[in-house]
Amino acid sequence: MITLDISLFITVVDTLILIVLLNIILYKPIRRILSERHAKIKGLNDEIEKFYENARMRKEELDRKFVESRSRAKEEFESAKRQAQAEEAEMLEKVRQEADDHKAENLKKVQADVSAAEKTLREQIDSFAQEMAGKILGRAI
């Protein structure tokens, strides 16, 4: 059976003092350290989330700039291609015109040569006819 004497009260007081001392010396510092560690981890997690958000935003910006630069490069390529085609058509037209001019010049020369040859042959036709007649008849006419 339990007897109620002074030792029970001393044990209760010792236990209460021990609880208070352990609370002051051990439990409060441990809880404070755990609380600080929790706050630090929460802060680090918040920073990590900010970094992830910044990385996501930068990636989106880079993707957008990549698409813009790709479309700009495509437009510039198409513009250069159209310009080259226009220059090519212009050069072809110039070469075609030069060829037509050269052809017309050569045609005029050929026509002049034909006319000169025809004129020369017309002038010599009487002498050729007399010569042929003389050869055919076997005597001079």
C-alpha positions as a printed NumPy array, in Angstrom:
array([[   0.   ,    0.   ,    0.   ],
       [   1.037,    3.582,   -0.576],
       [   1.839,    5.621,    2.398],
       [   1.526,    9.363,    2.36 ],
       [   4.472,   10.931,    3.987],
       [   6.897,   13.745,    3.242],
       [   8.969,   11.689,    0.8  ],
       [   6.037,   11.619,   -1.589],
       [   5.838,   15.384,   -1.614],
       [   9.621,   15.675,   -2.032],
       [   9.484,   13.259,   -4.962],
       [   6.635,   15.244,   -6.544],
       [   8.538,   18.533,   -6.018],
       [  11.768,   16.937,   -7.378],
       [   9.886,   15.716,  -10.421],
       [   8.319,   19.149,  -11.004],
       [  11.721,   20.834,  -10.601],
       [  13.246,   18.278,  -12.976],
       [  10.483,   18.941,  -15.53 ],
       [  11.019,   22.723,  -15.277],
       [  14.812,   22.375,  -15.52 ],
       [  14.607,   19.922,  -18.438],
       [  12.134,   22.238,  -20.152],
       [  14.462,   25.247,  -19.723],
       [  17.758,   23.464,  -20.426],
       [  16.818,   20.799,  -22.974],
       [  13.337,   21.016,  -24.496],
       [  13.101,   24.756,  -25.254],
       [  16.5  ,   24.925,  -27.049],
       [  15.675,   21.79 ,  -29.03 ],
       [  12.263,   23.192,  -29.992],
       [  13.875,   26.542,  -30.874],
       [  16.499,   24.796,  -33.059],
       [  13.803,   22.681,  -34.703],
       [  11.688,   25.79 ,  -35.279],
       [  14.672,   27.649,  -36.794],
       [  15.507,   24.649,  -38.958],
       [  11.885,   24.449,  -40.109],
       [  11.881,   28.193,  -40.945],
       [  15.206,   27.833,  -42.795],
       [  13.93 ,   24.84 ,  -44.799],
       [  10.73 ,   26.729,  -45.599],
       [  12.794,   29.723,  -46.773],
       [  14.994,   27.483,  -48.911],
       [  11.923,   25.811,  -50.4  ],
       [  10.479,   29.254,  -51.196],
       [  13.767,   30.245,  -52.881],
       [  13.774,   26.988,  -54.849],
       [  10.23 ,   27.714,  -56.024],
       [  11.324,   31.231,  -57.081],
       [  14.287,   29.772,  -58.97 ],
       [  12.026,   27.258,  -60.696],
       [   9.591,   30.034,  -61.612],
       [  12.426,   32.225,  -62.935],
       [  13.831,   29.288,  -64.901],
       [  10.403,   28.566,  -66.368],
       [   9.907,   32.23 ,  -67.321],
       [  13.375,   32.423,  -68.878],
       [  12.757,   29.221,  -70.811],
       [   9.46 ,   30.601,  -72.127],
       [  11.198,   33.845,  -73.09 ],
       [  13.988,   31.951,  -74.84 ],
       [  11.448,   29.802,  -76.674],
       [   9.533,   32.925,  -77.731],
       [  12.734,   34.643,  -78.9  ],
       [  13.769,   31.48 ,  -80.748],
       [  10.435,   31.363,  -82.566],
       [  10.667,   35.084,  -83.363],
       [  14.235,   34.814,  -84.641],
       [  13.368,   31.738,  -86.671],
       [  10.409,   33.509,  -88.31 ],
       [  12.524,   36.655,  -88.861],
       [  15.278,   34.545,  -90.464],
       [  12.701,   32.818,  -92.659],
       [  11.285,   36.194,  -93.74 ],
       [  14.774,   37.514,  -94.501],
       [  15.565,   34.357,  -96.456],
       [  12.357,   34.697,  -98.463],
       [  13.079,   38.383,  -99.061],
       [  16.615,   37.608, -100.244],
       [  15.243,   34.817, -102.434],
       [  12.662,   37.145, -104.008],
       [  15.317,   39.795, -104.533],
       [  17.656,   37.263, -106.155],
       [  14.841,   36.052, -108.403],
       [  14.054,   39.64 , -109.413],
       [  17.73 ,   40.286, -110.162],
       [  17.894,   37.019, -112.094],
       [  14.837,   37.978, -114.158],
       [  16.333,   41.406, -114.791],
       [  19.645,   39.901, -115.861],
       [  17.882,   37.359, -118.082],
       [  15.85 ,   40.13 , -119.683],
       [  19.036,   42.141, -120.273],
       [  20.803,   39.111, -121.803],
       [  17.706,   38.332, -123.894],
       [  17.589,   41.931, -125.13 ],
       [  21.306,   41.839, -125.971],
       [  20.801,   38.537, -127.818],
       [  17.841,   39.988, -129.742],
       [  19.885,   43.087, -130.641],
       [  22.81 ,   40.915, -131.724],
       [  20.456,   38.685, -133.716],
       [  18.85 ,   41.696, -135.42 ],
       [  22.296,   43.104, -136.226],
       [  23.45 ,   39.775, -137.682],
       [  20.188,   39.468, -139.623],
       [  20.754,   42.929, -141.13 ],
       [  24.332,   41.939, -142.083],
       [  23.115,   38.69 , -143.667],
       [  20.367,   40.546, -145.549],
       [  22.915,   43.118, -146.73 ],
       [  25.274,   40.322, -147.837],
       [  22.395,   38.534, -149.648],
       [  21.384,   41.789, -151.334],
       [  24.983,   42.486, -152.367],
       [  25.405,   38.915, -153.665],
       [  22.094,   39.153, -155.528],
       [  23.087,   42.492, -157.045],
       [  26.462,   41.089, -158.086],
       [  24.814,   37.997, -159.581],
       [  22.226,   40.117, -161.455],
       [  25.052,   42.187, -162.905],
       [  26.871,   39.048, -164.005],
       [  23.776,   37.171, -165.252],
       [  24.132,   38.399, -168.849],
       [  27.765,   37.32 , -169.082],
       [  26.912,   33.931, -167.505],
       [  24.029,   33.468, -169.923],
       [  26.208,   34.209, -172.922],
       [  28.923,   31.917, -171.646],
       [  26.407,   29.099, -171.062],
       [  24.793,   29.598, -174.415],
       [  28.214,   29.501, -176.036],
       [  29.059,   26.268, -174.247],
       [  25.715,   24.708, -175.083],
       [  25.822,   25.748, -178.732],
       [  29.524,   25.188, -178.988],
       [  30.223,   28.614, -180.448],
       [  30.51 ,   32.224, -179.276],
       [  27.412,   34.374, -179.373]])
